[in-house]
XYZ file of C-alpha atoms in Angstrom:
105
model
C 143.008 -98.836 70.840
C 139.351 -98.076 70.465
C 136.804 -96.159 72.512
C 133.616 -97.851 73.738
C 131.042 -98.152 70.941
C 128.317 -96.479 72.982
C 130.141 -93.741 74.877
C 131.560 -90.293 74.073
C 134.632 -89.351 76.113
C 135.674 -85.719 76.606
C 138.993 -84.519 78.041
C 139.008 -80.966 79.363
C 142.299 -79.069 79.280
C 142.529 -75.721 81.035
C 145.195 -73.041 81.199
C 147.031 -71.943 84.278
C 145.580 -68.756 85.780
C 146.636 -65.487 84.217
C 146.108 -61.909 85.411
C 144.017 -61.185 82.318
C 141.052 -63.550 81.832
C 141.198 -63.080 78.034
C 144.600 -64.845 78.033
C 143.230 -67.974 79.749
C 141.973 -70.853 77.652
C 140.057 -74.116 77.783
C 140.141 -76.960 75.269
C 137.767 -79.901 75.006
C 139.032 -83.000 73.196
C 136.182 -85.285 72.118
C 136.630 -89.017 71.559
C 133.504 -90.147 69.669
C 131.936 -93.588 70.257
C 133.894 -96.369 68.565
C 136.863 -94.129 67.716
C 139.879 -96.002 66.371
C 143.404 -95.009 65.359
C 142.290 -93.222 62.178
C 139.520 -91.198 63.828
C 140.051 -87.444 63.881
C 139.338 -86.063 67.356
C 137.695 -82.628 67.311
C 139.082 -80.061 69.750
C 137.181 -76.908 70.756
C 139.313 -74.063 72.168
C 137.884 -70.994 73.890
C 139.482 -68.141 75.804
C 138.834 -67.079 79.415
C 135.865 -65.018 78.300
C 134.254 -68.074 76.649
C 134.968 -66.792 73.122
C 136.462 -69.104 70.460
C 140.210 -68.662 70.034
C 140.426 -67.243 66.520
C 143.954 -68.385 65.671
C 146.945 -69.997 67.308
C 148.765 -73.249 67.942
C 147.855 -75.792 70.609
C 150.846 -77.809 71.749
C 149.341 -81.094 72.957
C 150.249 -84.813 72.936
C 153.561 -84.153 71.208
C 151.872 -82.282 68.357
C 151.558 -78.625 67.362
C 147.949 -78.266 66.251
C 146.674 -75.339 64.223
C 143.776 -73.517 65.906
C 141.352 -71.681 63.649
C 138.010 -70.221 64.696
C 138.061 -72.096 68.009
C 138.774 -75.504 66.507
C 141.602 -77.956 65.961
C 141.793 -81.698 65.427
C 144.114 -84.565 66.235
C 144.243 -88.119 64.872
C 143.556 -90.636 67.671
C 146.727 -92.609 66.831
C 148.778 -89.390 67.186
C 147.177 -88.779 70.580
C 148.155 -92.294 71.720
C 151.716 -91.875 70.382
C 152.145 -88.563 72.228
C 150.129 -89.240 75.376
C 153.255 -89.109 77.570
C 154.481 -85.840 76.062
C 154.190 -83.280 78.852
C 154.139 -79.864 77.121
C 150.656 -78.346 76.928
C 150.603 -74.748 75.717
C 148.458 -72.398 73.701
C 150.483 -70.089 71.466
C 148.823 -66.974 70.013
C 150.384 -64.176 67.980
C 151.259 -61.132 70.079
C 150.500 -62.938 73.347
C 152.915 -64.826 75.614
C 152.295 -68.605 75.413
C 150.094 -69.891 78.248
C 150.611 -73.396 79.712
C 147.810 -75.656 80.862
C 146.905 -79.086 82.185
C 144.234 -81.776 82.256
C 141.371 -81.089 84.654
C 138.315 -83.005 85.775
C 134.973 -81.193 85.631
């Protein structure tokens, strides 16, 4: 498992629609060129108003990832191990959890 040595790959995850745009979210998972199992994949998380999500937990690829100041990270090998895990949610304190899915932009 290794990404191409000359190509960056980005997965875009987006929340289901909510009545309040502030509750929506988008996450971008970046696979840098030549990433291998030990590579940490940076994840940027913003809300529906394009502001970084200050704090929360992103449930993705079978992991519960800590979100701080719009960022989280995931080891590539953990992504591969959990790729078939379906739950994808953003949990924030005082806000109902919001599910999401992979999108193509």
